[in-house]
Coordinates of C-alpha atoms and ligand atoms in Angstrom, one line a residue:
X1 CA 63.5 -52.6 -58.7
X2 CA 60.7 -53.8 -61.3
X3 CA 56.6 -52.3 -60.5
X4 CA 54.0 -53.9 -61.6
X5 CA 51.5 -51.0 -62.3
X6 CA 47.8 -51.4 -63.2
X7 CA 44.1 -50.8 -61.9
X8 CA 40.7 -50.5 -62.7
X9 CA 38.4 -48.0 -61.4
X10 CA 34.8 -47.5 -61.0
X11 CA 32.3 -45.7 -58.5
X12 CA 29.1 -47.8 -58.1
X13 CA 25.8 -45.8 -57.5
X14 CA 23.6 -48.6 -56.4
X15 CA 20.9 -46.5 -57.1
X16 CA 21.4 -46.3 -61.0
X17 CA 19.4 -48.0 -63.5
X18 CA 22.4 -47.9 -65.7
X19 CA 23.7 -51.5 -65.6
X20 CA 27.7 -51.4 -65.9
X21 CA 29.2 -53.6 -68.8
X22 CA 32.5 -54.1 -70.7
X23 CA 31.5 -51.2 -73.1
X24 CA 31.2 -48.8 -70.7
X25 CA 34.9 -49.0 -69.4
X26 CA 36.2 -49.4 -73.1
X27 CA 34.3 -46.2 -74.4
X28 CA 36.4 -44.0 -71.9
X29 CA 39.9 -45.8 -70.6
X30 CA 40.8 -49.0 -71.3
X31 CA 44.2 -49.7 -72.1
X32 CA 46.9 -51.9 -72.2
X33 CA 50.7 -52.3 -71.9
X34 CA 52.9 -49.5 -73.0
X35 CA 49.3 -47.5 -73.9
X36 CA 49.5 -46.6 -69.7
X37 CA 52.8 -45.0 -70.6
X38 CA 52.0 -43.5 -73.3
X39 CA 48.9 -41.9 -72.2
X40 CA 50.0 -40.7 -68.9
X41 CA 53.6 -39.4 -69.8
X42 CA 54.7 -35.7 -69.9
X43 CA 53.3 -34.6 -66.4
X44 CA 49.6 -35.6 -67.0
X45 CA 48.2 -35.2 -63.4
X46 CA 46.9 -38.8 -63.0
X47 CA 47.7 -42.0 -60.2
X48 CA 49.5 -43.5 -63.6
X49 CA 51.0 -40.4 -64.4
X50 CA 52.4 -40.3 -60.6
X51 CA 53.9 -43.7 -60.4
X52 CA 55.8 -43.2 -64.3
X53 CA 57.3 -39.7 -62.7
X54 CA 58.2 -41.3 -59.4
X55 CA 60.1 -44.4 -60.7
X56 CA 62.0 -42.0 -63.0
X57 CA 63.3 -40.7 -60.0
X58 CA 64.1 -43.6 -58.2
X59 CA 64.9 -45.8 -60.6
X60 CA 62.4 -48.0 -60.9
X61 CA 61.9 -50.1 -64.0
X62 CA 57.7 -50.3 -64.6
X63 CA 55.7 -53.2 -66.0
X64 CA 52.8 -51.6 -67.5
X65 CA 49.6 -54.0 -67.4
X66 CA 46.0 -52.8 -67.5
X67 CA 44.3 -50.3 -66.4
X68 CA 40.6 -49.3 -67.1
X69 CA 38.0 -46.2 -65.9
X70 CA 34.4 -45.7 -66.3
X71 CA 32.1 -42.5 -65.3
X72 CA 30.5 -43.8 -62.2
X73 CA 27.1 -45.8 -62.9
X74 CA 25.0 -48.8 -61.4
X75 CA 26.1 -52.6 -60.3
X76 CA 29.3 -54.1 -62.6
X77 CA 27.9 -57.4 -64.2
X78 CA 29.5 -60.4 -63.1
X79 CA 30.8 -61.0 -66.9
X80 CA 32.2 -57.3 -66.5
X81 CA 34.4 -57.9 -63.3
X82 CA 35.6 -61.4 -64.6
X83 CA 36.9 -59.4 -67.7
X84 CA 38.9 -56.5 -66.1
X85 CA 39.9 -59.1 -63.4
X86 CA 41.4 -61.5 -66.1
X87 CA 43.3 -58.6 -67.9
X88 CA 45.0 -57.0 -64.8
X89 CA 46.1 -60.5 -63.1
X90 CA 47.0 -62.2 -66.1
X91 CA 48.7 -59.1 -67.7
X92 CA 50.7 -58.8 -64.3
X93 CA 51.3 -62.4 -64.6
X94 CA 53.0 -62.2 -68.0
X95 CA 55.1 -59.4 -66.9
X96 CA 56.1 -61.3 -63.5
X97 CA 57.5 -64.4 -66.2
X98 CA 59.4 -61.9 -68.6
X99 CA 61.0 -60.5 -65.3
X100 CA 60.0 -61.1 -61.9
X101 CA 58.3 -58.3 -60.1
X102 CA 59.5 -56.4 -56.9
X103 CA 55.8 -55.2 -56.1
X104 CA 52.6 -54.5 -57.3
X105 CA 51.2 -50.6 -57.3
X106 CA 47.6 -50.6 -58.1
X107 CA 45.4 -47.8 -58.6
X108 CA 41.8 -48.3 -57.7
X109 CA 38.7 -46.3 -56.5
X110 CA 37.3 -48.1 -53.5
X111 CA 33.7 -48.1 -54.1
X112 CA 33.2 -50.4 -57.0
X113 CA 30.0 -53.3 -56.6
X114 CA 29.2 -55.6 -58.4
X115 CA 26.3 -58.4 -58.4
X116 CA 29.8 -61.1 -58.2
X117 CA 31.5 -59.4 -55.2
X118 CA 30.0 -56.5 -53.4
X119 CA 33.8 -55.2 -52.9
X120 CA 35.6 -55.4 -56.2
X121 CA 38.8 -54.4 -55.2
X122 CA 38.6 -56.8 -52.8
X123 CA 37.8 -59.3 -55.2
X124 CA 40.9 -58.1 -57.4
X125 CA 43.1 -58.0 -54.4
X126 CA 42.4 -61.9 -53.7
X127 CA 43.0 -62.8 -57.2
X128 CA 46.2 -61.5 -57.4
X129 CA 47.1 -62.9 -54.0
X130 CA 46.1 -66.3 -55.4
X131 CA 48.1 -66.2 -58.4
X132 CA 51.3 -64.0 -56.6
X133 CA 50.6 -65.5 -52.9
X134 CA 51.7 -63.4 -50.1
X135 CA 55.2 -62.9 -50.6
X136 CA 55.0 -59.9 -53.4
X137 CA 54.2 -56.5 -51.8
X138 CA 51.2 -54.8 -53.1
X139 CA 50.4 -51.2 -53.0
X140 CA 47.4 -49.0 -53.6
X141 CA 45.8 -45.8 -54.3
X142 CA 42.3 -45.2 -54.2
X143 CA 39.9 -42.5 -53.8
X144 CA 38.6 -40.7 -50.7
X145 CA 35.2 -42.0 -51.5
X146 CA 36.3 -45.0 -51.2
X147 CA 34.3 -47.8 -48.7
X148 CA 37.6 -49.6 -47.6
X149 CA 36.5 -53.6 -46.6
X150 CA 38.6 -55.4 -44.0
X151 CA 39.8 -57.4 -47.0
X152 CA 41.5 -54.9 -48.8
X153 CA 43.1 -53.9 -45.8
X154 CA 44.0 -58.0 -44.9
X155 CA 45.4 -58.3 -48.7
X156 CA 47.2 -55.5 -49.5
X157 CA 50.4 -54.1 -48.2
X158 CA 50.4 -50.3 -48.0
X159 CA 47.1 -48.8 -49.2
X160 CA 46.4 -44.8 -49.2
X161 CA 43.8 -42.9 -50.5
X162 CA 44.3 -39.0 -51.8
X163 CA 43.3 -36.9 -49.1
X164 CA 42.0 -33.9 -50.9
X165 CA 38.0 -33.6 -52.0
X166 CA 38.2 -32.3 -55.0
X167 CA 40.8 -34.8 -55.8
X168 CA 44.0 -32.5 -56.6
X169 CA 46.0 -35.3 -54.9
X170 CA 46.2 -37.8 -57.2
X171 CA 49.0 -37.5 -59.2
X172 CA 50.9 -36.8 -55.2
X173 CA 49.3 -40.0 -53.7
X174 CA 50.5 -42.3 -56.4
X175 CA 54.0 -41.3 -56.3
X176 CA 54.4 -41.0 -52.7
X177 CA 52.6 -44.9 -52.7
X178 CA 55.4 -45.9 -55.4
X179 CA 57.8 -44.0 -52.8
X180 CA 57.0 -46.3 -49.9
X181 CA 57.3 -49.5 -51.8
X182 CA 60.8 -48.7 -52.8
X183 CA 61.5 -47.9 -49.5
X184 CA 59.9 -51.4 -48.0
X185 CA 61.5 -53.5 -50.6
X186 CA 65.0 -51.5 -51.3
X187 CA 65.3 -50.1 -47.5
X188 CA 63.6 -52.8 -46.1
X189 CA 61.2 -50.3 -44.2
X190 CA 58.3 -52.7 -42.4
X191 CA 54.8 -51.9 -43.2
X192 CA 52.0 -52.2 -40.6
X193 CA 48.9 -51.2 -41.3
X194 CA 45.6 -50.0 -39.0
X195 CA 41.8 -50.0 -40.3
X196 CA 39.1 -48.1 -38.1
X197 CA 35.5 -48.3 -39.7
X198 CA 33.2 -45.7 -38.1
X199 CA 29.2 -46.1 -38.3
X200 CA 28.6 -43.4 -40.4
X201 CA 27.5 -42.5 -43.6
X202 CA 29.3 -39.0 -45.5
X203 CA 27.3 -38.0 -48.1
X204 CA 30.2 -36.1 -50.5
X205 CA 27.8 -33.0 -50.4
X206 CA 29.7 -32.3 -47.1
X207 CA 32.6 -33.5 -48.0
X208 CA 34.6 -30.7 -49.4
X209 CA 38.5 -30.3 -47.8
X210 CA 38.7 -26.7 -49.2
X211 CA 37.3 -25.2 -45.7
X212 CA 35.1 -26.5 -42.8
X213 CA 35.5 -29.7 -40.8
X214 CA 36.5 -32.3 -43.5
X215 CA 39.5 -29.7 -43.7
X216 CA 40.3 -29.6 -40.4
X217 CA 40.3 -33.6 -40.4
X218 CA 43.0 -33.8 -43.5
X219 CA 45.0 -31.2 -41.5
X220 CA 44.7 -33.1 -38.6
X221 CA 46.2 -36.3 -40.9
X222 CA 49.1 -34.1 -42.5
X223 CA 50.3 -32.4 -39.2
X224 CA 50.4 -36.4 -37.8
X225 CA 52.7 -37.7 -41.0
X226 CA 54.8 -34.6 -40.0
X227 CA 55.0 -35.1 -36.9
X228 CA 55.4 -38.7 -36.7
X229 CA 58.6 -41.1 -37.9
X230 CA 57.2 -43.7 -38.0
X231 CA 54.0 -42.6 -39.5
X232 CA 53.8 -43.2 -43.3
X233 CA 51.0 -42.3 -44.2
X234 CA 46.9 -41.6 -42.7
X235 CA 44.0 -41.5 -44.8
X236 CA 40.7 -40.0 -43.7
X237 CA 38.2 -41.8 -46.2
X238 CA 35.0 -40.3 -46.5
X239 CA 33.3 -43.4 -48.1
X240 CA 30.8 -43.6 -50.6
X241 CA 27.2 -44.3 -49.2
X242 CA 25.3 -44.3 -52.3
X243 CA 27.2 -47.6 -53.1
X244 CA 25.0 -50.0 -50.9
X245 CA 26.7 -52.5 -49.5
X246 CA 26.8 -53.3 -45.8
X247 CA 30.7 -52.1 -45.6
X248 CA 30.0 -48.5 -46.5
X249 CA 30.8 -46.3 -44.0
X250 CA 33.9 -44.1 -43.1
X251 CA 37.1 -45.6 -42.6
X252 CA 40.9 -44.3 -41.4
X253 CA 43.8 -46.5 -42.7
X254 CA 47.0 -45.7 -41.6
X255 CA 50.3 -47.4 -42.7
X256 CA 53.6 -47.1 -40.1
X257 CA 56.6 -48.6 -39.2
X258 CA 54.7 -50.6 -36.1
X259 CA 51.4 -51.8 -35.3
X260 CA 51.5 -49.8 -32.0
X261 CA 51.8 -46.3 -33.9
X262 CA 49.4 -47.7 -37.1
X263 CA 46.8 -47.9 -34.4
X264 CA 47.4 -44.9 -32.3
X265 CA 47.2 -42.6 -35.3
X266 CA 44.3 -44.3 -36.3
X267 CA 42.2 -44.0 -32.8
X268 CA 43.0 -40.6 -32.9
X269 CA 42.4 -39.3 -36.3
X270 CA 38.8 -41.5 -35.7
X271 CA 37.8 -40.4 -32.6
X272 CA 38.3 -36.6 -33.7
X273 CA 36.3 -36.9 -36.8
X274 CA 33.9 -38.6 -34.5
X275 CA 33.4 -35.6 -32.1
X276 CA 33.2 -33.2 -35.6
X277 CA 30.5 -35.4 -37.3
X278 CA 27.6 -32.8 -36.3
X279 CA 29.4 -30.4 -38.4
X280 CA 29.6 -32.7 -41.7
X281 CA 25.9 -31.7 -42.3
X282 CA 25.1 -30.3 -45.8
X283 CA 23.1 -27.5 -46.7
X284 CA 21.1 -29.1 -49.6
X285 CA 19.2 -25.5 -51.1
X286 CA 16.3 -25.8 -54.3
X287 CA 17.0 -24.6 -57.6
X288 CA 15.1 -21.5 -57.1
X289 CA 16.8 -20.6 -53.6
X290 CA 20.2 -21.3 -55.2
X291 CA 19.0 -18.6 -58.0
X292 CA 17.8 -16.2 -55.8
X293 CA 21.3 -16.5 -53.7
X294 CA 23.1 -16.2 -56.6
X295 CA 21.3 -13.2 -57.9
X296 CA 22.6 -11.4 -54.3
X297 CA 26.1 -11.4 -55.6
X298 CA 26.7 -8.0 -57.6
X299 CA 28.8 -9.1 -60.3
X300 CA 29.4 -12.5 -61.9
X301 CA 30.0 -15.2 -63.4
X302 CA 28.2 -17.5 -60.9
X303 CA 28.2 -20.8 -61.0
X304 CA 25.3 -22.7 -58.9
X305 CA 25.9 -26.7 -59.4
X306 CA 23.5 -29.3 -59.3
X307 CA 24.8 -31.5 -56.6
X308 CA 22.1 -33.8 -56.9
X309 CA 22.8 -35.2 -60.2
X310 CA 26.2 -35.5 -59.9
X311 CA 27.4 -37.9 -63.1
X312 CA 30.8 -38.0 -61.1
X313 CA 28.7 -39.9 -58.6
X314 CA 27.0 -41.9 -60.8
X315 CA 23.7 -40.0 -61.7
X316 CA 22.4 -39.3 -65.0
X317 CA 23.2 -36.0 -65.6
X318 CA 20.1 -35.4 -67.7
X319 CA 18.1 -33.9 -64.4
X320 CA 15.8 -31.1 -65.5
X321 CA 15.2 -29.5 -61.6
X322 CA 17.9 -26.9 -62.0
X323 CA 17.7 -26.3 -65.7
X324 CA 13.9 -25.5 -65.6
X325 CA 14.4 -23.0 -63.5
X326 CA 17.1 -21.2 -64.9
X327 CA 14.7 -21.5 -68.5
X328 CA 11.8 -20.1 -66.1
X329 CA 14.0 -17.2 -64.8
X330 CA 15.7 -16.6 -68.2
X331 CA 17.6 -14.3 -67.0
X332 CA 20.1 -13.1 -69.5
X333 CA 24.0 -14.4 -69.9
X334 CA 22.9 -17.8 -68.4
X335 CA 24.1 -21.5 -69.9
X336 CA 24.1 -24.4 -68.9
X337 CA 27.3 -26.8 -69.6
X338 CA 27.6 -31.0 -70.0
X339 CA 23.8 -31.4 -69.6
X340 CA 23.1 -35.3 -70.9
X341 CA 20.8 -36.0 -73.7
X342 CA 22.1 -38.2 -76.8
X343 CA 18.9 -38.3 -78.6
X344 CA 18.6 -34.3 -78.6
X345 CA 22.1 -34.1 -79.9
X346 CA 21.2 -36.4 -82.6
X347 CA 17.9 -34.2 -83.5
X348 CA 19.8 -31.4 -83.6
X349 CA 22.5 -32.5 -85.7
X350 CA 20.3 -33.8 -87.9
X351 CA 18.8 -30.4 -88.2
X352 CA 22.0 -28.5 -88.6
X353 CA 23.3 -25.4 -87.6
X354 CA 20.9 -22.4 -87.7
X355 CA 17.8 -24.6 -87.6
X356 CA 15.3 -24.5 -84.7
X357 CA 14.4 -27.9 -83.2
X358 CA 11.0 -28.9 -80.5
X359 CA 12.1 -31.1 -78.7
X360 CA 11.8 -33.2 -75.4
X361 CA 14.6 -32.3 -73.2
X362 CA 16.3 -34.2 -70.2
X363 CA 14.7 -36.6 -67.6
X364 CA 14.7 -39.9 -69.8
X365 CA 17.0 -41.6 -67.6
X366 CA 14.7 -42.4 -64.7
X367 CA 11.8 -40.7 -63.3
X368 CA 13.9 -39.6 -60.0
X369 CA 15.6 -36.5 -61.9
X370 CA 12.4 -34.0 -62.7
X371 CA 10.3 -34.3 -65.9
X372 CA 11.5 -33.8 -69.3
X373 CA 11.3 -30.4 -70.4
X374 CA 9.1 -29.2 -73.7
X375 CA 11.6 -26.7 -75.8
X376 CA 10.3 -25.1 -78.7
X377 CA 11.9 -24.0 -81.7
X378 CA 15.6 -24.5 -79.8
X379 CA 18.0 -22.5 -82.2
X380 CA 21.2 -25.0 -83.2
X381 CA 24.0 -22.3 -82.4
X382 CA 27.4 -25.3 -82.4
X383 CA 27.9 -28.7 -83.1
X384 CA 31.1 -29.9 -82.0
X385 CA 33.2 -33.2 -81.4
X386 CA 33.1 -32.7 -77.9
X387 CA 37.0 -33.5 -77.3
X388 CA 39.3 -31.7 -75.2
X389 CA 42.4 -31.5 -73.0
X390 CA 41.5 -31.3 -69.7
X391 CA 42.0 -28.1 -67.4
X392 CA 41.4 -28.9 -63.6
X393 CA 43.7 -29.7 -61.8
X394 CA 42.2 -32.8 -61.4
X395 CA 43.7 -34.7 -64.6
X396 CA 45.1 -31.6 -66.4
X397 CA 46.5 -32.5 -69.5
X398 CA 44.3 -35.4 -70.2
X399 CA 42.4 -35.8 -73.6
X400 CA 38.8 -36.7 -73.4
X401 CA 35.6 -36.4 -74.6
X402 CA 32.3 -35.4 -74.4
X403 CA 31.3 -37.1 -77.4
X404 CA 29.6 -34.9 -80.1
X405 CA 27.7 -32.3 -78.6
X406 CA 25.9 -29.2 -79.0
X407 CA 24.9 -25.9 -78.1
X408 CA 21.2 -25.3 -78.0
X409 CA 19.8 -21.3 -77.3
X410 CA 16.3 -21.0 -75.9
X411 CA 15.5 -17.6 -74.8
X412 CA 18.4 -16.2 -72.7
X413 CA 20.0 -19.5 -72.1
X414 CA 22.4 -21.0 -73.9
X415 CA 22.1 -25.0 -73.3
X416 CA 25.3 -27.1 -73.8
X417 CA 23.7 -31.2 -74.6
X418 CA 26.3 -33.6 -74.8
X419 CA 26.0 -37.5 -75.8
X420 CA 28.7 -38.8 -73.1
X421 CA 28.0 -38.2 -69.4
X422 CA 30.7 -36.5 -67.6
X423 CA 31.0 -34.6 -64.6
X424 CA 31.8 -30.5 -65.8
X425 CA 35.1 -29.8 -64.0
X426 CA 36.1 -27.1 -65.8
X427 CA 34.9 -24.4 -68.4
X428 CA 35.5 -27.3 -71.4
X429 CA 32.0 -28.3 -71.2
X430 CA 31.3 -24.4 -72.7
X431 CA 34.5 -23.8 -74.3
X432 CA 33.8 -26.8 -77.0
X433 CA 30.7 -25.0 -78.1
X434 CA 31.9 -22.0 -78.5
X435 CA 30.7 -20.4 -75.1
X436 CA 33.5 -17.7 -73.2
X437 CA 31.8 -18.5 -69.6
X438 CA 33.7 -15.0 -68.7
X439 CA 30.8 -13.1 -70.8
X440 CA 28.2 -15.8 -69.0
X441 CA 26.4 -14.0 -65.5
X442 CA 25.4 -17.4 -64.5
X443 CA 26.4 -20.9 -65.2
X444 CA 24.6 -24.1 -64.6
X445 CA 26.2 -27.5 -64.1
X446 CA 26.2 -30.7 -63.2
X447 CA 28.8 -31.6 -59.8
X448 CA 28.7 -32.1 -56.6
X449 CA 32.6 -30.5 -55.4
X450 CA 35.6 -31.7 -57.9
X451 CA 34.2 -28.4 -59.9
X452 CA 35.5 -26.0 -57.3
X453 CA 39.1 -27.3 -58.0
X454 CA 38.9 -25.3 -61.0
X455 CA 36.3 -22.7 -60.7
X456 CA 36.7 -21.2 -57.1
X457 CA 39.4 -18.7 -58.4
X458 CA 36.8 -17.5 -61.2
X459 CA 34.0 -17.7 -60.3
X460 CA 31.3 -16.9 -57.3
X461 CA 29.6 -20.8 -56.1
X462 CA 26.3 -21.5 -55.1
X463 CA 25.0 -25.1 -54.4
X464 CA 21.8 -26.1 -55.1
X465 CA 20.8 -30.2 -54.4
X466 CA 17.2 -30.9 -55.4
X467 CA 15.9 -34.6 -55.4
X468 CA 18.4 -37.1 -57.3
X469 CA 20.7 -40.1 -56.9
X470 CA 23.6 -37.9 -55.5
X471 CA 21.9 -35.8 -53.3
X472 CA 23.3 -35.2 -49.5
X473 CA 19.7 -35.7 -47.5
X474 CA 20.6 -39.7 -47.0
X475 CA 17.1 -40.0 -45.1
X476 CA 15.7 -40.4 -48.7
X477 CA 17.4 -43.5 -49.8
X478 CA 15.8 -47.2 -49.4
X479 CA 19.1 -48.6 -48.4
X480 CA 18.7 -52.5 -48.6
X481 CA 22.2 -53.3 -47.5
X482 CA 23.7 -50.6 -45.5
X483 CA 23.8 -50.1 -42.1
X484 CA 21.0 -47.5 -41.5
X485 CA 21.9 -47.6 -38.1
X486 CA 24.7 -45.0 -38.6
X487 CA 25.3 -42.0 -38.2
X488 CA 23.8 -39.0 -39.3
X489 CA 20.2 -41.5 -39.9
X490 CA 20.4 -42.6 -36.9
X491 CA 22.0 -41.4 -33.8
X492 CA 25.1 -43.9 -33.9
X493 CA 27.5 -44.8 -30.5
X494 CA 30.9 -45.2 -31.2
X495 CA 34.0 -45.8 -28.8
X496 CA 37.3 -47.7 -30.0
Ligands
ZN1 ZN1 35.9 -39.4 -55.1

């Protein structure tokens, strides 16, 4: 059996200034050919990583094409979205003429806009079906964020989404995905799938499977795969509202071996989430409450994360809300890691190490995040290349980047600025500049949950979610295309 295997990625926040070009996928992953091997070979914890160690078990011969990721911004120009387009069909093309293809495995995110097609994978999705037709099975991952259309549903052949938030699931998802392809081509196992949209709108700040109801929900979808034989697979997605298009909303897809059992699974994953949704609500605390709650804990390190400005959602990450207050406490052991600022990095490389720099700090982005914050005479304690192999769980093993970066002391806090906006999984973002966060009492940074993967086991957690383009109280948001109808803005009916 011969894979196609290939994707592009991206998590539109339609409330971002930052307009999404070709650049912005090529400065972090955007790769061709064998480089998908290559870069995801040796047990990296990726979807690509997943589908190379599943079809070295089964046998299955891989056709590396495309595949490209950016951090999570504003609307993909249409110029953008023709570009990654061409390279993944074409590239899957080529590989279908050296050798003709069994299936397609794609790994995608789900919540990707842009000002062409207000569902990108949908848009890829019909490409591929123009150039393949309907014949070729197609199979994809995508996140639990993602705001699954009715035609990805209509144009693909199995589609699953990881089912853990943070997303430990991913390398799992893709090779069970690659697992039921082999088994609907080589087994001739039928695939039938089930979409059930619900009116409602799951900001990720209550999204978190580690404990409470979105818990209970995945339970609820991994006892039914147990349970059921003809059940391959139920995914609870939690959507992603802050991408604003009319199809946002939370979805279940189920794939099974009927129609009839596709759809039974799905009504009843749906209509229990349903009677939970009261109990999705967030608990959205200021800076200075999350301080004060973490300061109730009797020994440390704490770490209180800025849900708000989340760049793993698509927000700046140069917010000053929770910063200023940890510089107005200035309480001693405090830092702050993967805070944005390029131009600050630049002064104070320019000034060197042991130099003091004034500076403007944070807040440049957009005037939604807090205003900039005056520092004077910063101390330049590290300058570093900002590279590293990741630790979470999510993606361990992978090298990336924070691009150069540096560690800035005012007072008692030590201030990690980096040029390249990234969500802080793990302790990296202090580790590069020379920061042990085990001698830290608190620690500041920028995330809404994928940090816990990583952090729970080390560290106490407080959340704090001040105003922002990723924070949990949706009532805020001019939503232009949306339903605002749904639930939790408005008090939604559903019945299916
Ligand atoms: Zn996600």
């Amino acid at each position: 059996m011969r894979v196609g295997i290939g994707g592009f990625r991206h998590e539109t926040n339609s409330f971002s200034n930052v307009v999404t070009t070709i650049d912005r996928f090529q400065d972090l992953n955007y790769e061709f050919g064998q480089e998908l091997i290559d870069h995801n070979t040796g047990g990296v914890r990726t979807p690509l990583g997943g589908f190379i160690d599943e079809a070295a078990v089964l046998g299955i011969e891989l056709a590396p094409t495309f595949y490209a990721n950016a951090t999570p911004s504003g609307h993909i120009t249409p110029e953008t979205l023709k570009i990654l387009t061409s390279n993944l069909v074409d590239n899957m093309w080529w590989q279908h003429t050296r050798s003709p293809l069994d299936a397609i495995a794609l790994t995608l995110h789900g919540a990707g806009v842009s000002d062409l097609s207000d569902d990108i994978e949908g848009y890829l999705l019909e490409a591929l079906r123009e150039r393949f037709g309907n014949a070729i099975p197609i199979g994809v991952t995508l996140d639990l964020h993602a705001n699954v259309t009715k035609k990805m549903v209509a144009l693909s052949d199995v589609l699953m989404g990881v089912k853990c938030y943070p997303h430990v699931d991913e390398y799992e998802n893709a090779r069970a995905l690659l697992h039921h392809l082999y088994d609907h081509v080589v087994n001739n196992v039928p695939v039938y799938q089930s979409h059930v949209p619900l009116p409602w709108l799951l900001a990720p700040g209550a999204g978190v499977t580690l404990s409470g109801p979105a818990h209970d929900v995945q339970q609820l979808t991994i006892r039914l795969e147990a349970e059921n034989p003809e059940l391959l697979q139920a995914t609870f997605f939690h959507g992603f509202p802050y991408a604003d298009i009319s199809q946002a909303c939370v979805t279940v897809v189920t794939v099974a071996k009927t129609q009839e059992a596709a759809d039974a699974v799905a009504s009843e994953i749906a209509q229990y989430a349903w009677g939970r949704r009261e109990a999705f609500m967030p608990v959205c605390l200021s800076p200075a409450e999350a301080v004060d709650k973490a300061l109730e804990f009797a020994k440390g390190p704490i770490v209180i994360n800025e849900s708000s400005d989340n760049p793993g959602g698509g927000a700046p990450g140069d917010g000053t809300h929770l910063l200023r207050e940890l510089l107005e406490r200035n309480l001693p052991d405090t830092a702050f890691g993967g805070f944005w600022d390029p131009a600050v990095v630049q002064q104070a490389i320019e000034a060197g190490v042991g130099s003091k720099i004034t500076c403007n700090l944070g807040a440049k982005a957009d005037n939604l995040h807090g205003e900039p914050i005056l520092l004077k005479d910063a101390y330049v304690k590290t300058i570093s290349d900002g590279t590293y192999v990741t630790k979470s769980p999510m993606g361990a093993g992978k090298f990336t980047t924070l691009g150069p970066s540096v560690l800035l002391q005012a007072g008692n806090v030590k201030i990690g600025v980096s040029t390249s906006r990234r969500q802080t999984l793990d302790c990296n973002a202090f580790e590069i500049l020379g920061v042990d966060y085990r001698d830290m009492h608190i620690l500041g940074l920028k995330s809404s949950q994928h940090f816990k993967a990583w952090w729970t086991d080390r560290a106490e957690i407080v959340s704090c979610d001040p105003p922002g383009i990723h924070c949990s109280n949706l009532s805020v948001f001019e939503f232009k295309n949306a339903n605002t109808s749904y639930f939790p803005l408005q008090d939604a009916q559903w019945n299916i």
